[in-house]
Structure formats: C-alpha cells, structure tokens
C-alpha cells in the first residue's frame, strides 16, 4: 500500500498556463470548481490526479478541451 | 490552510497531550496505587473529560458553512485513517506482548492495565491518525 497521497502519474497539465491566460488565481479557480486552493496547487504540480468530474470542471472553467488541460504521457 | 488541516493540528495537540498525560500519570502512580485509590481515577477521568470537551469545542468552533472539504481531503483522510489504524494495532500488540512477557512468571496481572490499554489506545489512535494527516498535508504542498 502506498503511504503517500501523491499520485505522480504519467500526466502533465497546462492549468497554470491556461489560468494565467484568463488572469485567474488558484484561489479563484478553486472557488469556481468547489475545491480548495491546496488541491489546485497539488494538481498543477502533478502531485495529485483529480477525479474525472473535477478535471472536466477545470477544463470547462478554463474554457478549454480536457485534452488541452491534461496531457497523458504515453 | 483549510479546515481539515487545522482540525488535524488541533486534534494531534489535544490527544498528544492526553496520551502523554496518561503515560506519565500511570507511570508515576503505578498500577497498584491507581486501582487502590479512587482519587487517581477521578483525576484521570477529569483530564479525559477536559480533552473530550476541548475536542468537541474545537469541532464546533471550526464548523462553518463556508468550509470546503474536497476529494483530495477525503483521500488524505482515508489514507491517514488506514495507516493510523495499523499503527494503533501495532501499539496495542506491542503493549500487550510487553505486559505478557513482564508478567509471565507471576501468572497474574493488575487489572488496571486494562484501563490503561483502553484509554491510551483511544488517545494514541486519535493522536497518530491526526499526526499522519498533518504530515500528508505538509508533504504534499
């Protein structure tokens, strides 16, 4: 059993870039998605893989396609 | 700092103090004296009650509608609880085995040890789980 909540998956994301493009802070994105700023920070740093629902919410708020926000490294 | 993190810090402090008190108090008083004198039972009961009231007050004071608890908080809670349970089981196992080994030759053991195991496990369980929780939050950010 893993003792860490870190899920360093084969995923990258462009949240930071897309957020900056919309001039949005982590706190604002967190409020709009209904999660905490710490969670957004962990996702941005690839320390946490969000659920599908949260991933879709983030993509919707950032007005991007989910594949543009999250990139799977095959 | 979100509410679950704050609560974990407060819980680890409250139950850390309670656990330390139980261990130190029981070590000083001793099992025979603890059983013989009602006063020691009252003192320990008062401290346990104070810890429980502090815990309840902490939960009430941090209970706000604006609190956000998200999926990552639940994941951390889940992991901290499962590890906390394992550590608590190891604590009970080791304590019981040590008592067995030390009292093996006499064939009997003071019944107040059962009281100590019960309350110290309760305090230790809460303490270690919240400590692991705090660790996960710090480790992640």
PDB file of C-alpha atoms in Angstrom:
ATOM      1  CA  UNK A   1       0.000   0.000   0.000  1.00  0.00           C
ATOM      2  CA  UNK A   2       1.268   3.414  -0.908  1.00  0.00           C
ATOM      3  CA  UNK A   3       1.682   5.685   2.082  1.00  0.00           C
ATOM      4  CA  UNK A   4       1.558   8.819   0.032  1.00  0.00           C
ATOM      5  CA  UNK A   5      -1.330  10.736  -1.417  1.00  0.00           C
ATOM      6  CA  UNK A   6       0.985  11.736  -4.207  1.00  0.00           C
ATOM      7  CA  UNK A   7      -0.093  10.316  -7.483  1.00  0.00           C
ATOM      8  CA  UNK A   8       2.744  11.154  -9.802  1.00  0.00           C
ATOM      9  CA  UNK A   9       1.043   9.698 -12.785  1.00  0.00           C
ATOM     10  CA  UNK A  10       2.064   9.902 -16.381  1.00  0.00           C
ATOM     11  CA  UNK A  11       0.173  13.151 -16.665  1.00  0.00           C
ATOM     12  CA  UNK A  12       1.102  16.714 -17.314  1.00  0.00           C
ATOM     13  CA  UNK A  13      -1.167  19.688 -17.255  1.00  0.00           C
ATOM     14  CA  UNK A  14      -1.396  23.208 -18.578  1.00  0.00           C
ATOM     15  CA  UNK A  15      -3.545  24.611 -15.794  1.00  0.00           C
ATOM     16  CA  UNK A  16      -1.008  27.220 -14.765  1.00  0.00           C
ATOM     17  CA  UNK A  17      -0.656  28.499 -18.311  1.00  0.00           C
ATOM     18  CA  UNK A  18      -4.398  28.439 -19.030  1.00  0.00           C
ATOM     19  CA  UNK A  19      -5.124  30.094 -15.696  1.00  0.00           C
ATOM     20  CA  UNK A  20      -2.636  32.866 -16.436  1.00  0.00           C
ATOM     21  CA  UNK A  21      -4.226  33.350 -19.839  1.00  0.00           C
ATOM     22  CA  UNK A  22      -7.539  34.032 -18.129  1.00  0.00           C
ATOM     23  CA  UNK A  23      -5.824  36.114 -15.437  1.00  0.00           C
ATOM     24  CA  UNK A  24      -7.172  33.797 -12.768  1.00  0.00           C
ATOM     25  CA  UNK A  25      -5.620  32.951  -9.411  1.00  0.00           C
ATOM     26  CA  UNK A  26      -5.502  29.474  -7.877  1.00  0.00           C
ATOM     27  CA  UNK A  27      -7.969  30.666  -5.251  1.00  0.00           C
ATOM     28  CA  UNK A  28     -10.450  31.825  -7.890  1.00  0.00           C
ATOM     29  CA  UNK A  29     -10.195  28.582  -9.821  1.00  0.00           C
ATOM     30  CA  UNK A  30     -10.617  26.647  -6.576  1.00  0.00           C
ATOM     31  CA  UNK A  31     -13.747  28.604  -5.673  1.00  0.00           C
ATOM     32  CA  UNK A  32     -15.252  28.058  -9.100  1.00  0.00           C
ATOM     33  CA  UNK A  33     -14.560  24.316  -9.047  1.00  0.00           C
ATOM     34  CA  UNK A  34     -15.629  23.877  -5.428  1.00  0.00           C
ATOM     35  CA  UNK A  35     -12.293  22.584  -4.183  1.00  0.00           C
ATOM     36  CA  UNK A  36      -9.511  24.081  -2.098  1.00  0.00           C
ATOM     37  CA  UNK A  37      -6.603  26.186  -3.310  1.00  0.00           C
ATOM     38  CA  UNK A  38      -4.247  23.495  -1.991  1.00  0.00           C
ATOM     39  CA  UNK A  39      -5.863  20.947  -4.302  1.00  0.00           C
ATOM     40  CA  UNK A  40      -5.428  23.191  -7.344  1.00  0.00           C
ATOM     41  CA  UNK A  41      -1.813  23.730  -6.324  1.00  0.00           C
ATOM     42  CA  UNK A  42      -1.250  19.970  -5.953  1.00  0.00           C
ATOM     43  CA  UNK A  43      -2.831  19.315  -9.373  1.00  0.00           C
ATOM     44  CA  UNK A  44      -0.689  21.991 -11.028  1.00  0.00           C
ATOM     45  CA  UNK A  45       2.441  20.440  -9.565  1.00  0.00           C
ATOM     46  CA  UNK A  46       1.376  16.965 -10.732  1.00  0.00           C
ATOM     47  CA  UNK A  47       1.198  15.818  -7.127  1.00  0.00           C
ATOM     48  CA  UNK A  48      -2.424  14.871  -7.299  1.00  0.00           C
ATOM     49  CA  UNK A  49      -4.559  13.428 -10.083  1.00  0.00           C
ATOM     50  CA  UNK A  50      -8.057  14.873  -9.922  1.00  0.00           C
ATOM     51  CA  UNK A  51     -11.215  12.855 -10.424  1.00  0.00           C
ATOM     52  CA  UNK A  52     -12.807  12.954 -13.850  1.00  0.00           C
ATOM     53  CA  UNK A  53     -15.540  15.261 -12.580  1.00  0.00           C
ATOM     54  CA  UNK A  54     -13.038  17.768 -11.199  1.00  0.00           C
ATOM     55  CA  UNK A  55     -10.901  17.509 -14.353  1.00  0.00           C
ATOM     56  CA  UNK A  56     -13.922  18.297 -16.530  1.00  0.00           C
ATOM     57  CA  UNK A  57     -14.916  21.182 -14.249  1.00  0.00           C
ATOM     58  CA  UNK A  58     -11.428  22.682 -14.507  1.00  0.00           C
ATOM     59  CA  UNK A  59     -11.445  22.321 -18.279  1.00  0.00           C
ATOM     60  CA  UNK A  60     -14.884  23.922 -18.500  1.00  0.00           C
ATOM     61  CA  UNK A  61     -13.907  26.884 -16.346  1.00  0.00           C
ATOM     62  CA  UNK A  62     -10.680  27.381 -18.276  1.00  0.00           C
ATOM     63  CA  UNK A  63     -12.741  27.201 -21.481  1.00  0.00           C
ATOM     64  CA  UNK A  64     -10.531  24.509 -22.901  1.00  0.00           C
ATOM     65  CA  UNK A  65     -10.793  20.960 -24.020  1.00  0.00           C
ATOM     66  CA  UNK A  66      -9.892  18.418 -21.344  1.00  0.00           C
ATOM     67  CA  UNK A  67      -7.074  17.077 -23.538  1.00  0.00           C
ATOM     68  CA  UNK A  68      -5.672  20.572 -23.738  1.00  0.00           C
ATOM     69  CA  UNK A  69      -5.675  20.903 -19.953  1.00  0.00           C
ATOM     70  CA  UNK A  70      -4.413  17.416 -19.104  1.00  0.00           C
ATOM     71  CA  UNK A  71      -1.853  15.676 -21.245  1.00  0.00           C
ATOM     72  CA  UNK A  72      -1.313  11.962 -20.933  1.00  0.00           C
ATOM     73  CA  UNK A  73       2.312  10.895 -21.387  1.00  0.00           C
ATOM     74  CA  UNK A  74       2.031   7.512 -23.049  1.00  0.00           C
TER      75      UNK A  74
ATOM     76  CA  UNK B   1      -4.784  26.381   5.412  1.00  0.00           C
ATOM     77  CA  UNK B   2      -8.081  24.536   5.067  1.00  0.00           C
ATOM     78  CA  UNK B   3     -10.370  23.324   7.813  1.00  0.00           C
ATOM     79  CA  UNK B   4      -9.354  19.651   7.802  1.00  0.00           C
ATOM     80  CA  UNK B   5      -5.701  20.624   8.198  1.00  0.00           C
ATOM     81  CA  UNK B   6      -6.499  22.982  11.093  1.00  0.00           C
ATOM     82  CA  UNK B   7      -8.617  20.300  12.744  1.00  0.00           C
ATOM     83  CA  UNK B   8      -5.850  17.734  12.368  1.00  0.00           C
ATOM     84  CA  UNK B   9      -3.331  20.048  14.041  1.00  0.00           C
ATOM     85  CA  UNK B  10      -5.730  20.738  16.917  1.00  0.00           C
ATOM     86  CA  UNK B  11      -6.628  17.036  17.289  1.00  0.00           C
ATOM     87  CA  UNK B  12      -2.981  15.984  17.357  1.00  0.00           C
ATOM     88  CA  UNK B  13      -2.259  18.581  20.067  1.00  0.00           C
ATOM     89  CA  UNK B  14      -5.276  17.640  22.239  1.00  0.00           C
ATOM     90  CA  UNK B  15      -4.789  13.885  22.025  1.00  0.00           C
ATOM     91  CA  UNK B  16      -0.998  14.140  22.092  1.00  0.00           C
ATOM     92  CA  UNK B  17      -1.264  15.931  25.441  1.00  0.00           C
ATOM     93  CA  UNK B  18      -3.852  13.408  26.672  1.00  0.00           C
ATOM     94  CA  UNK B  19      -1.697  10.454  25.641  1.00  0.00           C
ATOM     95  CA  UNK B  20       1.409  11.960  27.256  1.00  0.00           C
ATOM     96  CA  UNK B  21      -0.588  12.639  30.418  1.00  0.00           C
ATOM     97  CA  UNK B  22      -1.934   9.077  30.577  1.00  0.00           C
ATOM     98  CA  UNK B  23       1.513   7.541  30.129  1.00  0.00           C
ATOM     99  CA  UNK B  24       3.273   9.853  32.601  1.00  0.00           C
ATOM    100  CA  UNK B  25       0.459   9.757  35.162  1.00  0.00           C
ATOM    101  CA  UNK B  26       0.167   5.973  35.063  1.00  0.00           C
ATOM    102  CA  UNK B  27       3.947   5.547  35.202  1.00  0.00           C
ATOM    103  CA  UNK B  28       4.174   7.785  38.279  1.00  0.00           C
ATOM    104  CA  UNK B  29       1.131   6.406  40.125  1.00  0.00           C
ATOM    105  CA  UNK B  30       1.660   2.755  39.207  1.00  0.00           C
ATOM    106  CA  UNK B  31      -0.994   0.075  38.576  1.00  0.00           C
ATOM    107  CA  UNK B  32      -1.492  -0.945  42.225  1.00  0.00           C
ATOM    108  CA  UNK B  33      -1.920   2.579  43.559  1.00  0.00           C
ATOM    109  CA  UNK B  34      -4.148   3.522  40.634  1.00  0.00           C
ATOM    110  CA  UNK B  35      -6.510   0.683  41.466  1.00  0.00           C
ATOM    111  CA  UNK B  36      -6.385   1.212  45.221  1.00  0.00           C
ATOM    112  CA  UNK B  37      -7.128   4.938  45.367  1.00  0.00           C
ATOM    113  CA  UNK B  38     -10.323   6.381  43.918  1.00  0.00           C
ATOM    114  CA  UNK B  39      -8.702   9.806  43.742  1.00  0.00           C
ATOM    115  CA  UNK B  40      -6.447   8.769  40.863  1.00  0.00           C
ATOM    116  CA  UNK B  41      -9.455   7.537  38.904  1.00  0.00           C
ATOM    117  CA  UNK B  42     -11.178  10.882  39.410  1.00  0.00           C
ATOM    118  CA  UNK B  43      -8.093  12.867  38.326  1.00  0.00           C
ATOM    119  CA  UNK B  44      -7.630  10.817  35.157  1.00  0.00           C
ATOM    120  CA  UNK B  45     -11.368  10.966  34.395  1.00  0.00           C
ATOM    121  CA  UNK B  46     -11.296  14.765  34.770  1.00  0.00           C
ATOM    122  CA  UNK B  47      -8.364  15.084  32.342  1.00  0.00           C
ATOM    123  CA  UNK B  48     -10.028  12.750  29.815  1.00  0.00           C
ATOM    124  CA  UNK B  49     -13.252  14.767  30.105  1.00  0.00           C
ATOM    125  CA  UNK B  50     -11.332  18.028  29.596  1.00  0.00           C
ATOM    126  CA  UNK B  51      -9.728  16.571  26.452  1.00  0.00           C
ATOM    127  CA  UNK B  52     -13.096  15.453  25.119  1.00  0.00           C
ATOM    128  CA  UNK B  53     -14.679  18.855  25.804  1.00  0.00           C
ATOM    129  CA  UNK B  54     -11.727  20.591  24.085  1.00  0.00           C
ATOM    130  CA  UNK B  55     -12.138  18.294  21.095  1.00  0.00           C
ATOM    131  CA  UNK B  56     -15.882  18.951  20.878  1.00  0.00           C
ATOM    132  CA  UNK B  57     -15.337  22.726  21.227  1.00  0.00           C
ATOM    133  CA  UNK B  58     -12.680  22.654  18.526  1.00  0.00           C
ATOM    134  CA  UNK B  59     -15.074  20.863  16.165  1.00  0.00           C
ATOM    135  CA  UNK B  60     -17.847  23.347  16.951  1.00  0.00           C
ATOM    136  CA  UNK B  61     -15.627  26.408  16.557  1.00  0.00           C
ATOM    137  CA  UNK B  62     -14.260  25.260  13.201  1.00  0.00           C
ATOM    138  CA  UNK B  63     -17.672  24.216  11.895  1.00  0.00           C
ATOM    139  CA  UNK B  64     -18.582  26.873   9.344  1.00  0.00           C
ATOM    140  CA  UNK B  65     -20.779  26.671   6.292  1.00  0.00           C
ATOM    141  CA  UNK B  66     -18.023  28.206   4.183  1.00  0.00           C
ATOM    142  CA  UNK B  67     -15.680  25.281   4.913  1.00  0.00           C
ATOM    143  CA  UNK B  68     -14.623  23.432   1.798  1.00  0.00           C
ATOM    144  CA  UNK B  69     -13.716  19.773   2.057  1.00  0.00           C
ATOM    145  CA  UNK B  70     -12.866  18.341  -1.346  1.00  0.00           C
ATOM    146  CA  UNK B  71     -11.926  14.997  -2.869  1.00  0.00           C
ATOM    147  CA  UNK B  72      -8.231  15.387  -2.031  1.00  0.00           C
ATOM    148  CA  UNK B  73      -9.098  15.996   1.644  1.00  0.00           C
ATOM    149  CA  UNK B  74     -11.149  12.798   1.663  1.00  0.00           C
ATOM    150  CA  UNK B  75      -8.294  10.881   0.048  1.00  0.00           C
ATOM    151  CA  UNK B  76      -5.821  12.167   2.641  1.00  0.00           C
ATOM    152  CA  UNK B  77      -8.280  11.381   5.460  1.00  0.00           C
ATOM    153  CA  UNK B  78      -8.780   7.877   4.120  1.00  0.00           C
ATOM    154  CA  UNK B  79      -5.058   7.163   3.862  1.00  0.00           C
ATOM    155  CA  UNK B  80      -4.295   8.713   7.258  1.00  0.00           C
ATOM    156  CA  UNK B  81      -7.080   6.653   8.867  1.00  0.00           C
ATOM    157  CA  UNK B  82      -5.895   3.358   7.384  1.00  0.00           C
ATOM    158  CA  UNK B  83      -2.274   3.971   8.408  1.00  0.00           C
ATOM    159  CA  UNK B  84      -3.404   5.271  11.814  1.00  0.00           C
ATOM    160  CA  UNK B  85      -5.387   2.074  12.359  1.00  0.00           C
ATOM    161  CA  UNK B  86      -2.379  -0.076  11.516  1.00  0.00           C
ATOM    162  CA  UNK B  87      -0.087   1.894  13.833  1.00  0.00           C
ATOM    163  CA  UNK B  88      -2.695   1.714  16.629  1.00  0.00           C
ATOM    164  CA  UNK B  89      -2.955  -2.055  16.216  1.00  0.00           C
ATOM    165  CA  UNK B  90       0.818  -2.343  16.419  1.00  0.00           C
ATOM    166  CA  UNK B  91       0.742  -0.210  19.595  1.00  0.00           C
ATOM    167  CA  UNK B  92      -1.845  -2.495  21.254  1.00  0.00           C
ATOM    168  CA  UNK B  93       0.015  -5.600  20.110  1.00  0.00           C
ATOM    169  CA  UNK B  94       3.371  -4.406  21.428  1.00  0.00           C
ATOM    170  CA  UNK B  95       1.919  -3.177  24.720  1.00  0.00           C
ATOM    171  CA  UNK B  96       0.075  -6.459  25.281  1.00  0.00           C
ATOM    172  CA  UNK B  97       3.124  -8.551  24.406  1.00  0.00           C
ATOM    173  CA  UNK B  98       5.375  -6.486  26.698  1.00  0.00           C
ATOM    174  CA  UNK B  99       2.857  -6.933  29.545  1.00  0.00           C
ATOM    175  CA  UNK B 100       2.675 -10.646  28.856  1.00  0.00           C
ATOM    176  CA  UNK B 101       6.453 -11.045  28.900  1.00  0.00           C
ATOM    177  CA  UNK B 102       6.956  -8.964  32.044  1.00  0.00           C
ATOM    178  CA  UNK B 103       4.135 -10.692  33.979  1.00  0.00           C
ATOM    179  CA  UNK B 104       4.640 -14.177  32.613  1.00  0.00           C
ATOM    180  CA  UNK B 105       6.377 -15.617  35.667  1.00  0.00           C
ATOM    181  CA  UNK B 106       3.838 -14.259  38.147  1.00  0.00           C
ATOM    182  CA  UNK B 107       0.903 -15.643  36.162  1.00  0.00           C
ATOM    183  CA  UNK B 108      -1.284 -12.646  37.077  1.00  0.00           C
ATOM    184  CA  UNK B 109      -1.507  -9.004  36.125  1.00  0.00           C
ATOM    185  CA  UNK B 110      -3.073  -5.968  37.716  1.00  0.00           C
ATOM    186  CA  UNK B 111      -6.498  -5.278  36.205  1.00  0.00           C
ATOM    187  CA  UNK B 112      -5.815  -1.530  35.951  1.00  0.00           C
ATOM    188  CA  UNK B 113      -3.593  -2.307  32.967  1.00  0.00           C
ATOM    189  CA  UNK B 114      -6.808  -2.990  31.051  1.00  0.00           C
ATOM    190  CA  UNK B 115      -7.917   0.564  31.866  1.00  0.00           C
ATOM    191  CA  UNK B 116      -4.579   1.911  30.686  1.00  0.00           C
ATOM    192  CA  UNK B 117      -4.640  -0.069  27.437  1.00  0.00           C
ATOM    193  CA  UNK B 118      -8.214   1.082  26.698  1.00  0.00           C
ATOM    194  CA  UNK B 119      -7.698   4.809  27.282  1.00  0.00           C
ATOM    195  CA  UNK B 120      -4.164   5.060  25.973  1.00  0.00           C
ATOM    196  CA  UNK B 121      -5.164   3.275  22.744  1.00  0.00           C
ATOM    197  CA  UNK B 122      -8.053   5.690  22.307  1.00  0.00           C
ATOM    198  CA  UNK B 123      -5.778   8.731  22.782  1.00  0.00           C
ATOM    199  CA  UNK B 124      -2.929   7.226  20.766  1.00  0.00           C
ATOM    200  CA  UNK B 125      -5.234   6.324  17.862  1.00  0.00           C
ATOM    201  CA  UNK B 126      -6.563   9.854  17.514  1.00  0.00           C
ATOM    202  CA  UNK B 127      -3.121  11.365  18.030  1.00  0.00           C
ATOM    203  CA  UNK B 128      -1.295   9.257  15.463  1.00  0.00           C
ATOM    204  CA  UNK B 129      -4.054   9.482  12.825  1.00  0.00           C
ATOM    205  CA  UNK B 130      -4.194  13.269  13.023  1.00  0.00           C
ATOM    206  CA  UNK B 131      -0.397  13.452  13.013  1.00  0.00           C
ATOM    207  CA  UNK B 132      -0.246  11.376   9.819  1.00  0.00           C
ATOM    208  CA  UNK B 133      -2.913  13.639   8.380  1.00  0.00           C
ATOM    209  CA  UNK B 134      -0.811  16.723   9.145  1.00  0.00           C
ATOM    210  CA  UNK B 135       2.235  15.013   7.652  1.00  0.00           C
ATOM    211  CA  UNK B 136       0.401  14.271   4.391  1.00  0.00           C
ATOM    212  CA  UNK B 137      -0.767  17.862   4.077  1.00  0.00           C
ATOM    213  CA  UNK B 138       2.751  19.211   4.601  1.00  0.00           C
ATOM    214  CA  UNK B 139       4.330  16.577   2.394  1.00  0.00           C
ATOM    215  CA  UNK B 140       2.012  17.401  -0.471  1.00  0.00           C
ATOM    216  CA  UNK B 141       2.444  21.157  -0.519  1.00  0.00           C
TER     217      UNK B 141
END
